[in-house]
GROMACS .gro file of C-alpha atoms in nm:
model
  409
    1MET     CA    1   0.000   0.000   0.000
    2TYR     CA    2   0.280   0.240   0.087
    3ASP     CA    3   0.466   0.181  -0.242
    4ARG     CA    4   0.155   0.193  -0.462
    5ILE     CA    5  -0.048   0.473  -0.302
    6ILE     CA    6   0.107   0.662  -0.012
    7ARG     CA    7   0.461   0.708  -0.142
    8PRO     CA    8   0.360   0.836  -0.490
    9LEU     CA    9   0.116   1.076  -0.325
   10LEU     CA   10   0.374   1.211  -0.083
   11PHE     CA   11   0.649   1.236  -0.345
   12ALA     CA   12   0.415   1.434  -0.570
   13LEU     CA   13   0.403   1.706  -0.304
   14PRO     CA   14   0.678   1.949  -0.203
   15ILE     CA   15   0.879   1.772   0.064
   16GLU     CA   16   0.795   2.006   0.352
   17ARG     CA   17   0.424   1.989   0.270
   18ALA     CA   18   0.442   1.610   0.259
   19HIS     CA   19   0.621   1.614   0.594
   20ARG     CA   20   0.350   1.827   0.755
   21LEU     CA   21   0.081   1.600   0.608
   22VAL     CA   22   0.243   1.290   0.759
   23LEU     CA   23   0.270   1.449   1.102
   24LEU     CA   24  -0.091   1.567   1.083
   25ALA     CA   25  -0.210   1.219   0.981
   26LEU     CA   26  -0.022   1.062   1.272
   27ARG     CA   27  -0.172   1.308   1.518
   28VAL     CA   28  -0.522   1.238   1.382
   29VAL     CA   29  -0.463   0.866   1.437
   30GLY     CA   30  -0.359   0.948   1.794
   31TRP     CA   31  -0.683   1.137   1.855
   32ILE     CA   32  -0.896   0.838   1.750
   33PRO     CA   33  -0.970   0.602   2.041
   34GLY     CA   34  -0.763   0.289   1.986
   35GLY     CA   35  -0.581   0.450   1.692
   36ARG     CA   36  -0.230   0.403   1.831
   37TRP     CA   37  -0.311   0.045   1.934
   38LEU     CA   38  -0.427  -0.035   1.580
   39LEU     CA   39  -0.119   0.133   1.433
   40ASP     CA   40   0.101  -0.076   1.659
   41ARG     CA   41  -0.079  -0.397   1.560
   42CYS     CA   42  -0.035  -0.321   1.191
   43CYS     CA   43   0.321  -0.191   1.188
   44ALA     CA   44   0.527  -0.272   1.497
   45VAL     CA   45   0.731  -0.586   1.559
   46HIS     CA   46   0.774  -0.712   1.916
   47HIS     CA   47   1.019  -0.982   2.015
   48PRO     CA   48   1.234  -1.044   2.327
   49SER     CA   49   1.553  -1.068   2.119
   50LEU     CA   50   1.512  -0.708   2.000
   51GLY     CA   51   1.548  -0.556   2.348
   52ARG     CA   52   1.861  -0.354   2.425
   53GLU     CA   53   2.000  -0.209   2.747
   54VAL     CA   54   2.196   0.105   2.661
   55PHE     CA   55   2.323   0.381   2.896
   56GLY     CA   56   2.090   0.258   3.169
   57ARG     CA   57   1.776   0.260   2.953
   58SER     CA   58   1.576  -0.040   2.828
   59PHE     CA   59   1.493  -0.007   2.458
   60PRO     CA   60   1.223  -0.238   2.312
   61ASN     CA   61   1.422  -0.250   1.988
   62PRO     CA   62   1.738  -0.078   1.861
   63VAL     CA   63   1.576   0.116   1.573
   64GLY     CA   64   1.503   0.481   1.645
   65LEU     CA   65   1.391   0.790   1.457
   66ALA     CA   66   1.659   1.056   1.417
   67ALA     CA   67   1.621   1.421   1.510
   68GLY     CA   68   1.472   1.646   1.244
   69PHE     CA   69   1.155   1.456   1.165
   70ASP     CA   70   0.950   1.542   1.473
   71ARG     CA   71   1.119   1.867   1.571
   72ASN     CA   72   0.873   1.971   1.845
   73GLY     CA   73   0.767   1.634   1.982
   74ASP     CA   74   0.420   1.656   1.826
   75ALA     CA   75   0.377   1.285   1.740
   76VAL     CA   76   0.625   1.083   1.945
   77ARG     CA   77   0.364   0.833   2.067
   78GLU     CA   78   0.228   0.773   1.719
   79LEU     CA   79   0.580   0.731   1.578
   80ALA     CA   80   0.652   0.473   1.847
   81ALA     CA   81   0.335   0.289   1.739
   82LEU     CA   82   0.488   0.265   1.390
   83GLY     CA   83   0.754   0.041   1.545
   84PHE     CA   84   1.036   0.273   1.651
   85GLY     CA   85   1.214   0.170   1.969
   86PHE     CA   86   1.285   0.534   2.054
   87VAL     CA   87   1.231   0.880   1.907
   88GLU     CA   88   1.469   1.176   1.912
   89VAL     CA   89   1.301   1.516   1.888
   90GLY     CA   90   1.460   1.843   1.780
   91THR     CA   91   1.678   2.011   1.702
   92VAL     CA   92   1.530   2.229   1.980
   93THR     CA   93   1.657   2.585   2.031
   94PRO     CA   94   1.577   2.814   2.326
   95ARG     CA   95   1.373   3.054   2.113
   96GLN     CA   96   1.144   2.979   1.824
   97GLN     CA   97   1.307   3.024   1.486
   98ALA     CA   98   1.176   2.999   1.131
   99GLY     CA   99   1.489   2.859   0.970
  100ASN     CA  100   1.622   2.939   0.624
  101PRO     CA  101   1.410   3.065   0.332
  102ARG     CA  102   1.224   2.806   0.123
  103PRO     CA  103   1.292   2.592  -0.073
  104ARG     CA  104   1.536   2.433   0.172
  105VAL     CA  105   1.488   2.055   0.141
  106PHE     CA  106   1.545   1.865  -0.184
  107ARG     CA  107   1.502   1.507  -0.297
  108LEU     CA  108   1.773   1.333  -0.500
  109GLU     CA  109   1.564   1.036  -0.608
  110ARG     CA  110   1.833   0.881  -0.829
  111ASP     CA  111   2.068   0.875  -0.530
  112ARG     CA  112   1.806   0.790  -0.266
  113ALA     CA  113   1.913   1.098  -0.075
  114LEU     CA  114   1.796   1.432   0.063
  115VAL     CA  115   1.970   1.769   0.081
  116ASP     CA  116   1.870   1.974   0.384
  117ARG     CA  117   1.947   2.336   0.467
  118MET     CA  118   1.645   2.406   0.683
  119GLY     CA  119   1.835   2.589   0.955
  120PHE     CA  120   1.664   2.412   1.248
  121PRO     CA  121   1.311   2.557   1.233
  122ASN     CA  122   1.124   2.476   1.554
  123ARG     CA  123   0.870   2.620   1.797
  124GLY     CA  124   1.125   2.667   2.074
  125LEU     CA  125   1.175   2.540   2.426
  126GLU     CA  126   0.830   2.609   2.571
  127ARG     CA  127   0.642   2.429   2.293
  128THR     CA  128   0.865   2.123   2.327
  129ILE     CA  129   0.809   2.111   2.702
  130GLN     CA  130   0.432   2.120   2.646
  131ARG     CA  131   0.454   1.823   2.411
  132LEU     CA  132   0.692   1.615   2.622
  133ARG     CA  133   0.482   1.662   2.935
  134ARG     CA  134   0.222   1.425   2.797
  135PRO     CA  135   0.226   1.065   2.925
  136ARG     CA  136   0.452   0.842   2.716
  137HIS     CA  137   0.390   0.499   2.876
  138GLY     CA  138   0.753   0.388   2.874
  139LEU     CA  139   0.847   0.537   2.538
  140ILE     CA  140   1.210   0.653   2.530
  141VAL     CA  141   1.244   1.007   2.394
  142GLY     CA  142   1.578   1.175   2.330
  143CYS     CA  143   1.619   1.548   2.278
  144ASN     CA  144   1.861   1.701   2.029
  145ILE     CA  145   1.958   2.049   2.145
  146GLY     CA  146   2.130   2.337   1.965
  147ARG     CA  147   2.180   2.711   1.981
  148ASN     CA  148   1.976   2.972   1.802
  149ALA     CA  149   2.123   3.102   1.479
  150SER     CA  150   2.118   3.454   1.626
  151THR     CA  151   2.326   3.349   1.928
  152PRO     CA  152   2.698   3.440   1.894
  153PRO     CA  153   2.934   3.142   1.932
  154GLU     CA  154   3.083   3.280   2.252
  155GLU     CA  155   2.736   3.279   2.413
  156ALA     CA  156   2.643   2.932   2.288
  157PRO     CA  157   2.702   2.758   2.626
  158HIS     CA  158   2.417   2.964   2.774
  159ASP     CA  159   2.172   2.834   2.509
  160TYR     CA  160   2.269   2.471   2.565
  161LEU     CA  161   2.255   2.498   2.943
  162LYS     CA  162   1.912   2.665   2.932
  163LEU     CA  163   1.776   2.385   2.715
  164PHE     CA  164   1.938   2.112   2.920
  165ARG     CA  165   1.820   2.253   3.251
  166ASN     CA  166   1.457   2.307   3.144
  167LEU     CA  167   1.415   1.984   2.947
  168TYR     CA  168   1.600   1.767   3.198
  169GLN     CA  169   1.293   1.610   3.357
  170TYR     CA  170   1.116   1.549   3.026
  171ALA     CA  171   1.383   1.379   2.809
  172ASP     CA  172   1.542   1.038   2.860
  173TYR     CA  173   1.872   1.140   2.703
  174PHE     CA  174   2.024   1.441   2.525
  175SER     CA  175   2.224   1.466   2.204
  176VAL     CA  176   2.423   1.786   2.159
  177LYS     CA  177   2.427   1.943   1.812
  178LEU     CA  178   2.726   2.175   1.799
  179GLY     CA  179   2.649   2.371   1.481
  180CYS     CA  180   2.376   2.630   1.447
  181ASP     CA  181   2.285   2.573   1.081
  182ASN     CA  182   2.295   2.260   0.865
  183ALA     CA  183   2.398   2.467   0.564
  184SER     CA  184   2.717   2.609   0.714
  185ASN     CA  185   3.071   2.482   0.750
  186ASP     CA  186   3.113   2.428   1.123
  187ARG     CA  187   3.472   2.302   1.139
  188ALA     CA  188   3.549   2.549   1.420
  189VAL     CA  189   3.304   2.379   1.657
  190TYR     CA  190   3.502   2.055   1.673
  191THR     CA  191   3.798   2.205   1.856
  192ARG     CA  192   3.855   2.060   2.201
  193ARG     CA  193   3.810   2.399   2.365
  194TYR     CA  194   3.475   2.466   2.200
  195MET     CA  195   3.336   2.119   2.268
  196LEU     CA  196   3.433   2.125   2.635
  197GLY     CA  197   3.299   2.479   2.667
  198ILE     CA  198   2.956   2.346   2.563
  199LEU     CA  199   2.966   2.017   2.753
  200GLN     CA  200   3.121   2.111   3.087
  201PRO     CA  201   2.828   2.324   3.212
  202LEU     CA  202   2.595   2.034   3.130
  203PHE     CA  203   2.810   1.794   3.332
  204ASP     CA  204   2.819   2.038   3.624
  205PHE     CA  205   2.441   2.080   3.627
  206ARG     CA  206   2.380   1.704   3.608
  207ARG     CA  207   2.594   1.637   3.915
  208GLY     CA  208   2.340   1.816   4.133
  209GLN     CA  209   2.037   1.619   4.008
  210ASN     CA  210   1.870   1.316   4.161
  211GLN     CA  211   1.805   1.163   3.819
  212TYR     CA  212   2.072   1.083   3.562
  213ARG     CA  213   2.029   1.189   3.200
  214PRO     CA  214   2.286   1.059   2.947
  215ILE     CA  215   2.461   1.321   2.731
  216LEU     CA  216   2.573   1.228   2.379
  217LEU     CA  217   2.761   1.435   2.123
  218LYS     CA  218   2.646   1.435   1.761
  219VAL     CA  219   2.935   1.437   1.514
  220SER     CA  220   2.973   1.522   1.147
  221PRO     CA  221   3.086   1.283   0.871
  222ASP     CA  222   3.300   1.565   0.733
  223MET     CA  223   3.533   1.553   1.033
  224THR     CA  224   3.892   1.450   0.972
  225ASP     CA  225   4.029   1.137   1.137
  226GLU     CA  226   4.215   1.360   1.381
  227GLU     CA  227   3.890   1.533   1.480
  228ILE     CA  228   3.714   1.198   1.519
  229ASP     CA  229   3.992   1.077   1.747
  230ARG     CA  230   3.961   1.401   1.946
  231VAL     CA  231   3.592   1.329   2.006
  232ALA     CA  232   3.674   0.972   2.111
  233ASP     CA  233   3.936   1.102   2.355
  234ILE     CA  234   3.685   1.348   2.505
  235LEU     CA  235   3.443   1.057   2.537
  236ILE     CA  236   3.702   0.866   2.739
  237GLU     CA  237   3.829   1.157   2.949
  238THR     CA  238   3.502   1.329   3.046
  239PRO     CA  239   3.156   1.225   3.178
  240LEU     CA  240   3.024   1.225   2.819
  241ASP     CA  241   2.808   0.913   2.783
  242GLY     CA  242   2.824   0.840   2.410
  243VAL     CA  243   2.822   0.961   2.053
  244VAL     CA  244   2.562   0.997   1.778
  245ALA     CA  245   2.739   0.930   1.449
  246THR     CA  246   2.670   1.092   1.213
  247ASP     CA  247   2.499   1.407   1.086
  248GLY     CA  248   2.459   1.488   0.714
  249THR     CA  249   2.754   1.560   0.485
  250ARG     CA  250   2.840   1.858   0.267
  251ALA     CA  251   3.021   1.629   0.020
  252ARG     CA  252   2.871   1.574  -0.325
  253THR     CA  253   3.107   1.311  -0.468
  254GLY     CA  254   2.988   0.998  -0.649
  255LEU     CA  255   2.629   1.112  -0.701
  256LYS     CA  256   2.411   1.015  -0.997
  257THR     CA  257   2.230   1.349  -0.990
  258SER     CA  258   2.370   1.585  -1.254
  259PRO     CA  259   2.614   1.860  -1.147
  260GLU     CA  260   2.375   2.119  -1.294
  261ALA     CA  261   2.093   2.001  -1.070
  262LEU     CA  262   2.325   2.005  -0.770
  263ASP     CA  263   2.429   2.360  -0.854
  264ASP     CA  264   2.063   2.462  -0.861
  265ILE     CA  265   2.010   2.308  -0.519
  266GLY     CA  266   2.311   2.477  -0.363
  267ALA     CA  267   2.433   2.438  -0.005
  268GLY     CA  268   2.299   2.192   0.249
  269ARG     CA  269   2.377   1.865   0.422
  270LEU     CA  270   2.319   1.546   0.229
  271GLY     CA  271   2.178   1.235   0.392
  272GLY     CA  272   2.081   0.896   0.256
  273ALA     CA  273   2.247   0.615   0.064
  274PRO     CA  274   2.563   0.811  -0.036
  275LEU     CA  275   2.644   0.854   0.333
  276THR     CA  276   2.621   0.488   0.436
  277GLN     CA  277   2.984   0.379   0.414
  278ARG     CA  278   3.129   0.695   0.567
  279ALA     CA  279   2.891   0.677   0.864
  280ILE     CA  280   2.984   0.312   0.925
  281GLU     CA  281   3.355   0.398   0.904
  282ILE     CA  282   3.319   0.669   1.168
  283VAL     CA  283   3.121   0.441   1.398
  284ARG     CA  284   3.391   0.175   1.365
  285ARG     CA  285   3.671   0.426   1.429
  286ILE     CA  286   3.510   0.568   1.743
  287HIS     CA  287   3.425   0.219   1.867
  288THR     CA  288   3.785   0.105   1.820
  289ARG     CA  289   3.942   0.419   1.962
  290SER     CA  290   3.723   0.410   2.274
  291GLY     CA  291   3.769   0.037   2.327
  292GLY     CA  292   3.402  -0.038   2.267
  293ALA     CA  293   3.321   0.083   2.618
  294TYR     CA  294   3.083   0.366   2.528
  295PRO     CA  295   2.741   0.366   2.358
  296ILE     CA  296   2.720   0.477   1.994
  297ILE     CA  297   2.400   0.558   1.807
  298GLY     CA  298   2.466   0.495   1.438
  299VAL     CA  299   2.277   0.720   1.196
  300GLY     CA  300   2.335   0.822   0.837
  301GLY     CA  301   2.257   0.619   0.528
  302VAL     CA  302   2.064   0.339   0.702
  303MET     CA  303   1.844   0.253   0.404
  304THR     CA  304   1.813  -0.129   0.428
  305PRO     CA  305   1.826  -0.404   0.692
  306ASP     CA  306   2.178  -0.486   0.571
  307ASP     CA  307   2.284  -0.127   0.639
  308ALA     CA  308   2.146  -0.151   0.992
  309ARG     CA  309   2.325  -0.480   1.058
  310ALA     CA  310   2.651  -0.338   0.920
  311MET     CA  311   2.617  -0.037   1.149
  312LEU     CA  312   2.558  -0.260   1.452
  313LYS     CA  313   2.851  -0.485   1.362
  314ALA     CA  314   3.074  -0.178   1.328
  315GLY     CA  315   3.009  -0.100   1.693
  316ALA     CA  316   2.678   0.087   1.714
  317ASP     CA  317   2.449  -0.009   2.000
  318LEU     CA  318   2.144   0.155   1.840
  319VAL     CA  319   2.061   0.287   1.494
  320GLN     CA  320   1.846   0.576   1.376
  321LEU     CA  321   1.656   0.634   1.053
  322TYR     CA  322   1.570   0.954   0.871
  323THR     CA  323   1.611   0.948   0.492
  324GLY     CA  324   1.549   0.572   0.489
  325PHE     CA  325   1.219   0.629   0.670
  326VAL     CA  326   1.123   0.906   0.425
  327CYS     CA  327   1.200   0.686   0.123
  328GLU     CA  328   1.080   0.346   0.244
  329GLY     CA  329   0.817   0.429   0.502
  330PRO     CA  330   0.745   0.232   0.822
  331ARG     CA  331   0.807  -0.102   0.651
  332LEU     CA  332   1.183  -0.032   0.681
  333VAL     CA  333   1.152  -0.035   1.060
  334ARG     CA  334   0.961  -0.364   1.041
  335ASP     CA  335   1.209  -0.520   0.797
  336ILE     CA  336   1.509  -0.426   1.011
  337CYS     CA  337   1.348  -0.570   1.324
  338ARG     CA  338   1.259  -0.893   1.145
  339ALA     CA  339   1.612  -0.924   1.007
  340LEU     CA  340   1.753  -0.882   1.357
  341ILE     CA  341   1.513  -1.146   1.492
  342ASP     CA  342   1.618  -1.389   1.217
  343GLU     CA  343   1.983  -1.319   1.296
  344ALA     CA  344   1.926  -1.381   1.667
  345GLU     CA  345   1.743  -1.707   1.597
  346GLU     CA  346   2.019  -1.823   1.362
  347LEU     CA  347   2.277  -1.750   1.630
  348THR     CA  348   2.072  -1.940   1.888
  349ALA     CA  349   2.037  -2.238   1.652
  350MET     CA  350   2.410  -2.233   1.578
  351ARG     CA  351   2.496  -2.235   1.947
  352ALA     CA  352   2.251  -2.520   2.007
  353ALA     CA  353   2.410  -2.717   1.723
  354GLU     CA  354   2.757  -2.659   1.864
  355ALA     CA  355   2.640  -2.772   2.207
  356SER     CA  356   2.481  -3.088   2.062
  357MET     CA  357   2.804  -3.168   1.876
  358GLN     CA  358   3.004  -3.139   2.196
  359GLU     CA  359   2.775  -3.374   2.390
  360PRO     CA  360   2.862  -3.691   2.191
  361GLU     CA  361   3.233  -3.609   2.222
  362GLU     CA  362   3.200  -3.572   2.597
  363ALA     CA  363   2.993  -3.890   2.612
  364GLY     CA  364   3.259  -4.073   2.411
  365THR     CA  365   3.527  -3.952   2.647
  366ASP     CA  366   3.323  -4.066   2.946
  367SER     CA  367   3.261  -4.411   2.797
  368SER     CA  368   3.630  -4.450   2.715
  369ALA     CA  369   3.718  -4.358   3.070
  370ALA     CA  370   3.455  -4.602   3.192
  371GLY     CA  371   3.607  -4.875   2.975
  372HIS     CA  372   3.948  -4.818   3.128
  373SER     CA  373   3.792  -4.825   3.472
  374ASP     CA  374   3.609  -5.152   3.401
  375ALA     CA  375   3.924  -5.307   3.266
  376ALA     CA  376   4.111  -5.202   3.577
  377GLY     CA  377   3.834  -5.341   3.794
  378LYS     CA  378   3.845  -5.675   3.610
  379ALA     CA  379   4.220  -5.687   3.652
  380ASP     CA  380   4.185  -5.629   4.025
  381ALA     CA  381   3.919  -5.902   4.048
  382SER     CA  382   4.129  -6.169   3.870
  383PRO     CA  383   4.278  -6.451   4.087
  384ALA     CA  384   4.618  -6.384   4.243
  385PRO     CA  385   4.911  -6.593   4.115
  386ALA     CA  386   4.958  -6.929   4.295
  387ALA     CA  387   5.205  -6.927   4.582
  388PRO     CA  388   5.521  -7.136   4.562
  389ALA     CA  389   5.477  -7.499   4.677
  390GLU     CA  390   5.696  -7.468   4.984
  391ALA     CA  391   5.495  -7.172   5.105
  392SER     CA  392   5.162  -7.350   5.058
  393SER     CA  393   5.274  -7.658   5.252
  394ASP     CA  394   5.362  -7.447   5.556
  395THR     CA  395   5.022  -7.270   5.569
  396THR     CA  396   4.772  -7.524   5.692
  397ASP     CA  397   4.571  -7.262   5.883
  398PRO     CA  398   4.469  -6.959   5.679
  399ALA     CA  399   4.519  -6.744   5.985
  400ALA     CA  400   4.872  -6.873   6.025
  401ALA     CA  401   4.991  -6.728   5.697
  402PRO     CA  402   5.041  -6.376   5.828
  403ARG     CA  403   5.225  -6.508   6.136
  404ASP     CA  404   5.453  -6.723   5.922
  405ALA     CA  405   5.534  -6.432   5.701
  406ALA     CA  406   5.612  -6.227   6.010
  407ASP     CA  407   5.830  -6.505   6.153
  408LYS     CA  408   6.025  -6.515   5.826
  409LEU     CA  409   6.085  -6.146   5.846
   0.00000   0.00000   0.00000
């Protein structure tokens, strides 16, 4: 149904209009009594093997929705009913902002990709709090936070701390977005001094709280290996809890879309299939550098179940979808979950087979040992050699034999 009706309808509309229509439809479903239950029955996959325990939180499955889709937390419960194990809202800024002028999101259908230079439009802190106050019934919601575009870089720590402090009781974890615009080149924000200037006030505030909220840093695929290693070192050296890898890329290499069309689109971050390998490489590098001791949420180019499995094998504990969800719809969440269930069942069957193969070997070893024991027992039970004739003639009384032997000694 999605491929034949819903997807052609949505792709016939401008992308932002289609996005608003999807969110409105989800909210309407949520208003209908039993609507979320029916959505869950039709779309979600539940299985014990999908559960994950990450940074102290229990996730029903490892497939989440990345920040940018539900920026204000308007439909988190309905999105969870589609099968997502967690939803990340945002990017949230302290004050409402409209973002960049339209058009600002573009489809690259030949590349299965999107180019985004929206500039973080959102309704601001107060609207997000209103939405996240609603009961969530165990749903895990992360919050991606960033500074307003009008905030100077030197005042950025104040924006992040305000968001963190006011959203602390409503979010289950936080991901920190260092840049202020997804169309700009933010290389300066990945210096150690800038990153610690943003993160340290968050760590200080958290120390005084009764509840613990994990803090993760979202990184860019355009970072150099040196910058990636710097993030991994900060992860090891500070109370930072994990990394979200990665954001969109400014690179345009290897695309099927014509250069002329790309020139017409202009600046923006690209997400989707062209980003898959680079995102997996960064996840693997951070996982290796940090010794696999810290949680990683893998995002960027997860378009198929194989992409999700590759991301998890590279070291990610959880994965997030964005462009893949836009292109494939909720069936991608279902297909990934089913692939992970099949993989878990195959692993269980393999272990059972290995155990059954070891049992006969152990049984064979036991029977061999038993054979040696029986043989030894039979040898012990065999008659003793006959005594010499002169000894037998002297032992008329069985009880005398020991005394005679003693007398001889």
